[in-house]
Amino acid sequence: MKKLIIRGGKALNGEININGAKNSTVALIPAAILADSEVVLEGVPDIQDVHSLLEILDEFHVKTSFENNILKIDPSQMQSIPMPTGKIQSLRASYYFMGATLSKFGEGVIGLPGGCFLGPRPIDQHVKAFRALGAVVEDEYGVITLSTPEGLNGNRIYMDVVSVGATINTILASVRAKGKTIIENAAREPEIIDLVTLLNKMGAKIRGAGTSVIRIEGVDRLEGTTHTIIPDRIEAGTYISVAVAMGNEIKINNVIFEHIESFIAKLNEMGAKMEIGEDSILVHRSDDLKMVSLKTQPYPGFATDLQQPLTPVLIKASGKGTITDTIYPQRVKHIPELNRMGANIKVDGDIIRVEGPADLTGAPVRASDLRAGACLVIAGLMADGVTEITGVDNILRGYSNIVEKLQEVGADIQMIEDDEQE
Ligand code: EPU
């Protein structure tokens, strides 16, 4: 079992480089299989979720090579293979193979996704969209079987909830459908723009990405291309939180400020000292932080994925504040762990109530999901004494070289292998 051991309390200095976005990459890889020839993705993060997707591609007979953050995907020999169980169930994003195999083969069998437990994560909007395009969708004990007795035909689809996953799956399923598809109430996340940029380079005809109405004119075929993935706004927000919590002066490189504007606005409200550069953010030592309240919302609102990494920073601030996660109200598993370290936080129905400042002390804690893990790493860096984090695989799913990146700025953090079973 892997463990992270952090000796906290050290002031941090230096630079941190941000990778390509995980949530873009996990959509772009399934999108790449729609091409008839090789797709090259640059800036691909070396994270567990990417390796899981590569294993799935291998099972589909798609050839790949992954070196120096460059991923080459050759789908020319891909076969339509049912995947009811196995690796496909290990990550949430593998559900993009539903839209992608529908588009490529007019069929697919995909075991329901795993991924972080954040409360219920229904896929009703994905299924509604597939059916609107003419697919027959059956769900038997969590295995989704898709077929298209009469092909896929464009349609007008209104999303009842703003969903990143359902928007992406609908784009994938409709990109080669006959005629025009219009997605209304679409999600507007930068990752959707990135996906559409890739697909359009491959020959798709998609307009409106980044707005709530996306128009897709179906095309017959898509070709290989080369594409660089956008920077990871959640990784950037995580390291900015590290910098505000413990930095003397830390520069975060490869950041698109506009993608984290709502997050930066909250930090400004707290009194954090930052300088925004062209593609970097310099964070100065920030004392006397003020408590704030925040509500997560679909993009461009405050990202649910940054709620947990920002929580340790709130613990440093004076006063009372609330966090309301309107996307995943049950994303609260980090709270008992933070309290074990000395925080004063209550979960009150769907509202998290924080009272600060509180001094944190190192303790054994468990990362129940990816962003809870990021939160606990930051808390560990802030705490007096030693913090021991288990559930490390959850963190490695989405943060590449997290130990090395933090060591580079002076953190006392190590990953060890312990014989004990988790
Ligand atoms: N929803 C439905 N029905 C659906 C789909 C979604 O009710 O058919 C609801 C969800 O339950 C949720 C809301 O709609 O309340 C938004 O969910 P969305 O579909 O946007 O989330 P997702 O696509 O499953 C992606 C990211 C998450 C991130 C959310 C929200 C990926 C692979 N995952 O998930 O990222 O939290 O969008 O921005 O892109 C993470 O990186 O740690 C992570 C969990």
Short mmCIF file of C-alpha atoms and ligand atoms in Angstrom, two decimals:
data_model
loop_
_atom_site.label_atom_id
_atom_site.label_comp_id
_atom_site.label_asym_id
_atom_site.label_seq_id
_atom_site.Cartn_x
_atom_site.Cartn_y
_atom_site.Cartn_z
CA MET A 1 0.00 0.00 0.00
CA LYS A 2 1.29 3.46 -0.92
CA LYS A 3 1.36 6.24 1.66
CA LEU A 4 2.25 9.91 1.48
CA ILE A 5 4.26 11.13 4.44
CA ILE A 6 4.27 14.91 4.87
CA ARG A 7 6.17 16.86 7.49
CA GLY A 8 4.30 20.13 7.43
CA GLY A 9 4.95 23.71 8.38
CA LYS A 10 7.66 24.48 5.81
CA ALA A 11 7.43 27.68 3.77
CA LEU A 12 7.56 26.92 0.04
CA ASN A 13 9.35 28.75 -2.79
CA GLY A 14 9.86 28.25 -6.51
CA GLU A 15 7.94 27.34 -9.65
CA ILE A 16 5.41 24.67 -10.54
CA ASN A 17 4.50 23.70 -14.12
CA ILE A 18 0.93 22.70 -14.91
CA ASN A 19 0.21 19.71 -17.17
CA GLY A 20 -2.41 19.19 -19.84
CA ALA A 21 -5.93 18.89 -18.47
CA LYS A 22 -7.00 15.49 -17.15
CA ASN A 23 -10.68 16.05 -17.90
CA SER A 24 -9.86 17.10 -21.47
CA THR A 25 -7.49 14.21 -22.03
CA VAL A 26 -9.98 11.58 -20.87
CA ALA A 27 -12.48 12.87 -23.46
CA LEU A 28 -9.95 13.45 -26.25
CA ILE A 29 -8.62 9.88 -26.10
CA PRO A 30 -12.05 8.31 -26.83
CA ALA A 31 -12.64 11.04 -29.44
CA ALA A 32 -9.40 10.07 -31.22
CA ILE A 33 -10.74 6.61 -32.07
CA LEU A 34 -13.22 8.24 -34.46
CA ALA A 35 -10.37 9.02 -36.88
CA ASP A 36 -9.37 6.72 -39.72
CA SER A 37 -5.67 7.51 -39.21
CA GLU A 38 -3.23 8.47 -36.45
CA VAL A 39 -4.09 11.18 -33.91
CA VAL A 40 -1.25 12.77 -31.94
CA LEU A 41 -2.07 14.40 -28.62
CA GLU A 42 0.56 16.63 -27.01
CA GLY A 43 0.74 17.69 -23.37
CA VAL A 44 -0.93 14.50 -22.13
CA PRO A 45 -0.55 14.16 -18.34
CA ASP A 46 1.16 11.01 -17.07
CA ILE A 47 -1.62 9.97 -14.70
CA GLN A 48 -3.27 6.68 -13.81
CA ASP A 49 -6.52 7.53 -15.64
CA VAL A 50 -4.56 7.92 -18.90
CA HIS A 51 -2.84 4.55 -18.39
CA SER A 52 -6.23 2.93 -17.74
CA LEU A 53 -7.58 4.40 -20.99
CA LEU A 54 -4.54 3.10 -22.87
CA GLU A 55 -5.24 -0.41 -21.56
CA ILE A 56 -8.84 -0.08 -22.79
CA LEU A 57 -7.61 1.09 -26.22
CA ASP A 58 -5.32 -1.94 -26.33
CA GLU A 59 -8.33 -4.21 -25.71
CA PHE A 60 -10.06 -2.48 -28.65
CA HIS A 61 -6.99 -3.24 -30.84
CA VAL A 62 -6.06 0.44 -31.06
CA LYS A 63 -2.28 0.94 -31.23
CA THR A 64 -0.79 3.60 -28.96
CA SER A 65 2.56 4.95 -27.87
CA PHE A 66 3.03 7.32 -24.94
CA GLU A 67 6.34 9.09 -24.36
CA ASN A 68 7.31 12.54 -23.06
CA ASN A 69 3.65 13.53 -22.72
CA ILE A 70 3.03 12.79 -26.40
CA LEU A 71 0.36 10.20 -27.06
CA LYS A 72 0.01 8.64 -30.51
CA ILE A 73 -3.24 6.82 -31.19
CA ASP A 74 -3.69 4.73 -34.33
CA PRO A 75 -7.31 3.54 -34.51
CA SER A 76 -7.09 2.14 -38.05
CA GLN A 77 -7.28 -1.50 -36.83
CA MET A 78 -9.87 -0.87 -34.11
CA GLN A 79 -12.49 -3.58 -33.58
CA SER A 80 -15.95 -3.38 -32.03
CA ILE A 81 -15.38 -5.44 -28.90
CA PRO A 82 -17.98 -5.68 -26.10
CA MET A 83 -16.57 -4.47 -22.77
CA PRO A 84 -19.11 -5.33 -20.09
CA THR A 85 -16.51 -5.68 -17.32
CA GLY A 86 -12.82 -5.20 -16.62
CA LYS A 87 -10.69 -2.08 -17.02
CA ILE A 88 -13.59 -0.17 -18.58
CA GLN A 89 -15.21 -0.03 -15.12
CA SER A 90 -12.16 1.47 -13.43
CA LEU A 91 -12.69 5.08 -14.42
CA ARG A 92 -15.68 7.27 -14.94
CA ALA A 93 -14.52 8.75 -18.23
CA SER A 94 -14.64 5.36 -19.96
CA TYR A 95 -18.32 6.11 -20.48
CA TYR A 96 -17.17 8.31 -23.37
CA PHE A 97 -16.67 5.03 -25.22
CA MET A 98 -20.48 4.82 -25.32
CA GLY A 99 -20.73 7.90 -27.57
CA ALA A 100 -17.52 7.04 -29.42
CA THR A 101 -18.37 3.38 -30.25
CA LEU A 102 -21.92 4.39 -31.22
CA SER A 103 -20.43 6.90 -33.62
CA LYS A 104 -17.74 4.59 -35.00
CA PHE A 105 -19.55 1.23 -35.13
CA GLY A 106 -23.22 2.04 -34.50
CA GLU A 107 -23.00 -0.24 -31.45
CA GLY A 108 -21.23 -0.84 -28.18
CA VAL A 109 -21.35 -2.72 -24.89
CA ILE A 110 -19.85 -0.73 -22.04
CA GLY A 111 -19.79 -1.62 -18.32
CA LEU A 112 -20.96 1.29 -16.18
CA PRO A 113 -18.21 3.62 -15.02
CA GLY A 114 -16.41 3.70 -11.72
CA GLY A 115 -14.53 6.82 -10.62
CA CYS A 116 -14.71 8.95 -7.52
CA PHE A 117 -17.69 8.49 -5.25
CA LEU A 118 -19.22 11.94 -5.05
CA GLY A 119 -22.79 10.84 -4.29
CA PRO A 120 -25.15 9.65 -7.02
CA ARG A 121 -23.81 10.23 -10.55
CA PRO A 122 -26.67 9.37 -12.92
CA ILE A 123 -26.25 9.09 -16.71
CA ASP A 124 -29.89 9.68 -17.66
CA GLN A 125 -29.02 12.68 -19.84
CA HIS A 126 -26.44 10.67 -21.81
CA VAL A 127 -29.02 7.95 -22.42
CA LYS A 128 -31.72 10.47 -23.34
CA ALA A 129 -29.41 12.00 -25.96
CA PHE A 130 -28.37 8.63 -27.46
CA ARG A 131 -32.05 7.67 -27.77
CA ALA A 132 -32.90 11.04 -29.36
CA LEU A 133 -30.28 10.29 -32.02
CA GLY A 134 -31.97 6.95 -32.74
CA ALA A 135 -29.93 4.54 -30.63
CA VAL A 136 -31.50 1.69 -28.71
CA VAL A 137 -30.05 1.70 -25.20
CA GLU A 138 -30.46 -1.17 -22.77
CA ASP A 139 -29.17 -1.22 -19.22
CA GLU A 140 -28.82 -4.66 -17.69
CA TYR A 141 -27.23 -4.80 -14.25
CA GLY A 142 -25.02 -1.80 -15.04
CA VAL A 143 -23.94 -2.95 -18.49
CA ILE A 144 -25.08 -0.55 -21.21
CA THR A 145 -25.78 -2.12 -24.60
CA LEU A 146 -26.14 0.28 -27.51
CA SER A 147 -27.38 -0.43 -31.02
CA THR A 148 -28.66 1.57 -33.99
CA PRO A 149 -31.17 -0.46 -36.03
CA GLU A 150 -31.90 2.60 -38.18
CA GLY A 151 -28.59 4.46 -37.98
CA LEU A 152 -27.98 7.70 -36.08
CA ASN A 153 -29.90 10.81 -37.10
CA GLY A 154 -29.35 14.36 -35.90
CA ASN A 155 -31.93 15.81 -33.51
CA ARG A 156 -32.60 18.72 -31.19
CA ILE A 157 -31.64 17.75 -27.63
CA TYR A 158 -32.35 19.81 -24.52
CA MET A 159 -30.23 18.84 -21.51
CA ASP A 160 -32.32 18.88 -18.32
CA VAL A 161 -29.16 19.43 -16.27
CA VAL A 162 -25.94 21.11 -17.36
CA SER A 163 -23.61 18.12 -17.67
CA VAL A 164 -20.04 18.00 -18.92
CA GLY A 165 -20.21 14.25 -19.51
CA ALA A 166 -23.58 14.22 -21.27
CA THR A 167 -22.59 17.16 -23.51
CA ILE A 168 -19.36 15.41 -24.53
CA ASN A 169 -21.05 12.05 -25.10
CA THR A 170 -23.74 13.70 -27.24
CA ILE A 171 -21.10 15.46 -29.35
CA LEU A 172 -19.23 12.17 -29.82
CA ALA A 173 -22.40 10.27 -30.76
CA SER A 174 -23.69 12.91 -33.19
CA VAL A 175 -20.47 13.96 -34.95
CA ARG A 176 -21.01 11.36 -37.70
CA ALA A 177 -24.82 11.12 -37.47
CA LYS A 178 -26.92 12.05 -40.50
CA GLY A 179 -27.99 15.69 -40.50
CA LYS A 180 -27.91 18.34 -37.83
CA THR A 181 -27.86 17.97 -34.04
CA ILE A 182 -28.50 20.89 -31.72
CA ILE A 183 -27.60 20.56 -28.04
CA GLU A 184 -29.38 23.10 -25.86
CA ASN A 185 -28.39 23.88 -22.27
CA ALA A 186 -24.98 22.41 -23.07
CA ALA A 187 -22.11 22.61 -20.58
CA ARG A 188 -19.60 25.40 -21.36
CA GLU A 189 -16.44 24.03 -19.73
CA PRO A 190 -13.07 24.70 -21.46
CA GLU A 191 -12.66 20.92 -21.82
CA ILE A 192 -15.67 20.91 -24.17
CA ILE A 193 -14.07 23.61 -26.31
CA ASP A 194 -10.88 21.52 -26.37
CA LEU A 195 -12.78 18.42 -27.50
CA VAL A 196 -14.55 20.36 -30.25
CA THR A 197 -11.27 21.93 -31.38
CA LEU A 198 -9.80 18.44 -31.79
CA LEU A 199 -12.88 17.06 -33.57
CA ASN A 200 -13.04 20.04 -35.96
CA LYS A 201 -9.35 19.55 -36.78
CA MET A 202 -10.27 15.93 -37.56
CA GLY A 203 -12.89 17.19 -40.00
CA ALA A 204 -16.02 17.58 -37.86
CA LYS A 205 -18.41 20.50 -38.29
CA ILE A 206 -19.26 21.73 -34.80
CA ARG A 207 -20.09 25.30 -33.81
CA GLY A 208 -20.98 26.97 -30.54
CA ALA A 209 -18.64 25.13 -28.13
CA GLY A 210 -18.22 27.30 -25.04
CA THR A 211 -21.82 28.53 -25.32
CA SER A 212 -24.95 26.75 -24.16
CA VAL A 213 -26.07 25.91 -27.71
CA ILE A 214 -23.85 23.58 -29.73
CA ARG A 215 -24.64 22.80 -33.38
CA ILE A 216 -23.23 19.69 -35.02
CA GLU A 217 -23.48 18.96 -38.73
CA GLY A 218 -22.77 15.24 -39.17
CA VAL A 219 -19.83 14.29 -41.42
CA ASP A 220 -19.02 10.95 -43.09
CA ARG A 221 -15.46 10.53 -41.93
CA LEU A 222 -12.84 11.95 -39.60
CA GLU A 223 -9.08 11.97 -40.09
CA GLY A 224 -6.03 11.99 -37.87
CA THR A 225 -4.45 15.25 -36.71
CA THR A 226 -2.13 16.70 -34.05
CA HIS A 227 -3.46 18.62 -31.09
CA THR A 228 -2.05 20.13 -27.86
CA ILE A 229 -4.26 19.70 -24.79
CA ILE A 230 -5.20 22.79 -22.76
CA PRO A 231 -3.59 23.32 -19.33
CA ASP A 232 -5.33 21.67 -16.37
CA ARG A 233 -7.28 24.42 -14.62
CA ILE A 234 -8.00 22.18 -11.62
CA GLU A 235 -4.34 21.24 -11.18
CA ALA A 236 -3.53 24.98 -11.45
CA GLY A 237 -6.14 25.85 -8.81
CA THR A 238 -4.78 23.10 -6.56
CA TYR A 239 -1.20 24.42 -6.68
CA ILE A 240 -2.39 28.02 -6.30
CA SER A 241 -4.11 26.82 -3.11
CA VAL A 242 -0.81 25.25 -2.00
CA ALA A 243 0.92 28.57 -2.71
CA VAL A 244 -1.63 30.69 -0.83
CA ALA A 245 -1.54 28.25 2.09
CA MET A 246 2.25 27.82 2.46
CA GLY A 247 4.10 29.80 -0.19
CA ASN A 248 6.61 32.60 0.32
CA GLU A 249 6.63 33.15 -3.40
CA ILE A 250 5.48 30.53 -5.90
CA LYS A 251 5.03 30.94 -9.64
CA ILE A 252 2.53 28.65 -11.30
CA ASN A 253 3.32 28.24 -15.02
CA ASN A 254 1.09 27.19 -17.94
CA VAL A 255 -2.17 28.63 -16.65
CA ILE A 256 -5.01 30.14 -18.66
CA PHE A 257 -6.26 32.76 -16.20
CA GLU A 258 -9.71 33.02 -17.85
CA HIS A 259 -10.32 29.33 -17.05
CA ILE A 260 -9.98 29.94 -13.30
CA GLU A 261 -11.34 33.46 -13.06
CA SER A 262 -14.04 32.60 -10.50
CA PHE A 263 -11.48 30.79 -8.34
CA ILE A 264 -9.05 33.72 -8.47
CA ALA A 265 -11.91 36.11 -7.68
CA LYS A 266 -12.58 34.14 -4.46
CA LEU A 267 -8.91 34.28 -3.49
CA ASN A 268 -8.88 38.03 -4.15
CA GLU A 269 -11.90 38.34 -1.87
CA MET A 270 -9.90 36.48 0.79
CA GLY A 271 -7.04 38.96 0.43
CA ALA A 272 -4.54 36.58 -1.22
CA LYS A 273 -1.68 38.40 -2.95
CA MET A 274 -1.26 37.36 -6.57
CA GLU A 275 0.11 38.78 -9.82
CA ILE A 276 -1.53 37.55 -13.00
CA GLY A 277 0.93 37.07 -15.88
CA GLU A 278 0.32 36.17 -19.51
CA ASP A 279 0.33 32.42 -18.87
CA SER A 280 1.42 32.24 -15.25
CA ILE A 281 0.32 33.35 -11.79
CA LEU A 282 2.76 34.54 -9.15
CA VAL A 283 1.50 33.98 -5.62
CA HIS A 284 3.09 36.00 -2.82
CA ARG A 285 2.98 35.18 0.87
CA SER A 286 -0.55 35.86 2.01
CA ASP A 287 -1.20 36.56 5.69
CA ASP A 288 -4.40 37.79 7.35
CA LEU A 289 -6.74 35.92 5.02
CA LYS A 290 -10.44 36.76 5.29
CA MET A 291 -13.07 34.02 5.42
CA VAL A 292 -15.44 33.79 2.46
CA SER A 293 -18.48 31.77 1.48
CA LEU A 294 -18.75 30.05 -1.87
CA LYS A 295 -21.13 28.07 -4.02
CA THR A 296 -20.02 25.70 -6.76
CA GLN A 297 -21.69 26.06 -10.12
CA PRO A 298 -21.28 24.85 -13.72
CA TYR A 299 -18.57 26.75 -15.65
CA PRO A 300 -17.88 29.69 -15.55
CA GLY A 301 -18.97 29.46 -11.90
CA PHE A 302 -16.72 28.21 -9.10
CA ALA A 303 -15.66 24.63 -10.03
CA THR A 304 -16.80 21.79 -7.77
CA ASP A 305 -13.38 20.21 -8.31
CA LEU A 306 -11.72 23.17 -6.56
CA GLN A 307 -14.01 23.23 -3.55
CA GLN A 308 -12.01 20.57 -1.68
CA PRO A 309 -8.50 21.93 -2.51
CA LEU A 310 -9.54 25.41 -1.35
CA THR A 311 -10.97 24.23 2.00
CA PRO A 312 -7.59 24.09 3.83
CA VAL A 313 -6.97 27.71 2.76
CA LEU A 314 -10.30 28.69 4.33
CA ILE A 315 -9.12 27.05 7.56
CA LYS A 316 -6.34 29.67 7.68
CA ALA A 317 -8.82 32.55 7.36
CA SER A 318 -10.59 34.37 10.19
CA GLY A 319 -14.32 34.19 10.61
CA LYS A 320 -17.20 31.96 9.60
CA GLY A 321 -17.93 30.84 6.05
CA THR A 322 -19.95 28.30 4.11
CA ILE A 323 -19.32 26.06 1.11
CA THR A 324 -22.32 24.90 -0.88
CA ASP A 325 -21.57 22.34 -3.59
CA THR A 326 -24.60 22.55 -5.85
CA ILE A 327 -23.08 20.01 -8.31
CA TYR A 328 -22.10 17.29 -5.84
CA PRO A 329 -23.61 18.09 -2.40
CA GLN A 330 -22.17 14.85 -1.01
CA ARG A 331 -18.59 15.78 -1.88
CA VAL A 332 -17.74 16.09 1.83
CA LYS A 333 -15.58 13.07 2.68
CA HIS A 334 -12.55 15.29 3.30
CA ILE A 335 -14.26 17.07 6.19
CA PRO A 336 -13.96 14.41 8.96
CA GLU A 337 -10.31 13.99 7.97
CA LEU A 338 -9.65 17.74 8.25
CA ASN A 339 -11.40 17.81 11.62
CA ARG A 340 -9.15 14.97 12.79
CA MET A 341 -6.25 17.32 12.02
CA GLY A 342 -7.78 20.09 14.13
CA ALA A 343 -10.13 21.95 11.77
CA ASN A 344 -13.48 23.23 12.93
CA ILE A 345 -15.86 22.33 10.11
CA LYS A 346 -19.43 21.04 10.23
CA VAL A 347 -21.48 19.38 7.53
CA ASP A 348 -24.96 20.73 7.99
CA GLY A 349 -27.25 19.12 5.39
CA ASP A 350 -25.97 20.35 2.03
CA ILE A 351 -23.90 23.16 3.57
CA ILE A 352 -20.33 22.94 4.84
CA ARG A 353 -19.73 25.42 7.67
CA VAL A 354 -16.12 26.46 8.28
CA GLU A 355 -14.85 28.43 11.25
CA GLY A 356 -11.31 29.74 11.25
CA PRO A 357 -8.54 30.18 11.87
CA ALA A 358 -7.56 26.78 13.23
CA ASP A 359 -4.10 25.29 13.70
CA LEU A 360 -3.72 21.92 12.04
CA THR A 361 -1.73 19.03 13.49
CA GLY A 362 -0.47 16.06 11.47
CA ALA A 363 -2.58 12.89 11.68
CA PRO A 364 -3.22 9.67 9.76
CA VAL A 365 -5.91 10.47 7.18
CA ARG A 366 -7.43 8.80 4.13
CA ALA A 367 -7.94 10.28 0.65
CA SER A 368 -11.39 8.98 -0.27
CA ASP A 369 -11.36 10.57 -3.72
CA LEU A 370 -9.06 12.54 -6.02
CA ARG A 371 -9.82 16.10 -4.91
CA ALA A 372 -10.23 15.08 -1.25
CA GLY A 373 -6.69 13.78 -1.62
CA ALA A 374 -5.45 17.12 -2.96
CA CYS A 375 -7.16 18.82 -0.03
CA LEU A 376 -5.44 16.54 2.49
CA VAL A 377 -2.01 17.06 0.88
CA ILE A 378 -2.45 20.83 1.31
CA ALA A 379 -3.66 20.36 4.91
CA GLY A 380 -0.61 18.15 5.55
CA LEU A 381 1.73 20.84 4.20
CA MET A 382 0.10 23.34 6.59
CA ALA A 383 0.02 21.10 9.66
CA ASP A 384 2.51 20.83 12.49
CA GLY A 385 4.07 17.37 12.65
CA VAL A 386 3.60 14.36 10.41
CA THR A 387 0.57 13.64 8.23
CA GLU A 388 0.22 10.16 6.80
CA ILE A 389 -2.15 9.91 3.83
CA THR A 390 -3.56 6.59 2.58
CA GLY A 391 -5.78 6.15 -0.49
CA VAL A 392 -2.86 7.55 -2.52
CA ASP A 393 -4.00 5.80 -5.72
CA ASN A 394 -6.99 8.13 -5.75
CA ILE A 395 -4.57 11.08 -5.91
CA LEU A 396 -2.31 9.54 -8.57
CA ARG A 397 -5.36 9.04 -10.81
CA GLY A 398 -5.35 12.76 -11.54
CA TYR A 399 -2.14 14.50 -10.38
CA SER A 400 1.09 13.70 -12.23
CA ASN A 401 4.37 13.87 -10.31
CA ILE A 402 2.68 15.51 -7.34
CA VAL A 403 5.43 14.44 -4.93
CA GLU A 404 8.23 15.70 -7.20
CA LYS A 405 6.44 18.98 -7.94
CA LEU A 406 5.99 19.71 -4.24
CA GLN A 407 9.54 18.62 -3.34
CA GLU A 408 10.84 21.07 -6.00
CA VAL A 409 9.30 23.98 -4.08
CA GLY A 410 10.75 22.73 -0.80
CA ALA A 411 8.01 20.56 0.67
CA ASP A 412 8.95 17.66 2.93
CA ILE A 413 6.80 15.00 1.26
CA GLN A 414 7.56 11.40 0.38
CA MET A 415 5.69 8.48 -1.07
CA ILE A 416 6.44 5.17 0.62
CA GLU A 417 5.33 1.58 0.07
CA ASP A 418 3.99 0.09 3.28
CA ASP A 419 3.44 -3.67 3.69
CA GLU A 420 0.18 -3.11 5.52
CA GLN A 421 -2.97 -3.77 3.50
CA GLU A 422 -5.43 -0.90 3.13
N1 EPU B 1 -26.07 14.63 -13.95
C1 EPU B 1 -27.34 14.09 -14.08
N2 EPU B 1 -27.59 13.27 -15.15
C2 EPU B 1 -26.66 12.97 -16.08
C3 EPU B 1 -25.38 13.53 -15.96
C4 EPU B 1 -25.10 14.36 -14.88
O1 EPU B 1 -28.21 14.32 -13.24
O2 EPU B 1 -26.97 12.23 -17.02
C5 EPU B 1 -25.78 15.55 -12.81
C6 EPU B 1 -24.66 15.03 -11.91
O3 EPU B 1 -25.17 14.16 -10.93
C7 EPU B 1 -24.13 16.32 -11.33
C8 EPU B 1 -24.29 17.32 -12.46
O4 EPU B 1 -25.25 16.75 -13.35
O5 EPU B 1 -24.90 16.75 -10.25
C9 EPU B 1 -23.03 17.63 -13.24
O6 EPU B 1 -22.39 16.42 -13.63
P1 EPU B 1 -21.47 16.31 -14.91
O7 EPU B 1 -22.08 15.34 -15.85
O8 EPU B 1 -21.13 17.66 -15.40
O9 EPU B 1 -20.16 15.64 -14.30
P2 EPU B 1 -19.23 14.56 -14.98
O10 EPU B 1 -19.17 14.79 -16.44
O11 EPU B 1 -19.58 13.21 -14.48
C10 EPU B 1 -17.06 16.01 -14.91
C11 EPU B 1 -15.69 15.84 -14.36
C12 EPU B 1 -15.72 15.90 -12.84
C13 EPU B 1 -16.32 17.22 -12.42
C14 EPU B 1 -17.70 17.40 -13.05
C15 EPU B 1 -18.33 18.75 -12.79
C16 EPU B 1 -14.66 14.39 -15.98
C17 EPU B 1 -14.12 13.04 -16.31
N3 EPU B 1 -15.16 14.55 -14.78
O12 EPU B 1 -17.83 14.92 -14.37
O13 EPU B 1 -14.38 15.83 -12.43
O14 EPU B 1 -16.45 17.25 -11.02
O15 EPU B 1 -17.60 17.26 -14.50
O16 EPU B 1 -17.56 19.76 -13.31
O17 EPU B 1 -14.60 15.31 -16.80
C18 EPU B 1 -12.59 15.37 -10.98
O18 EPU B 1 -11.82 15.74 -11.88
O19 EPU B 1 -12.22 15.16 -9.79
C19 EPU B 1 -13.99 15.15 -11.29
C20 EPU B 1 -14.79 14.42 -10.53
#
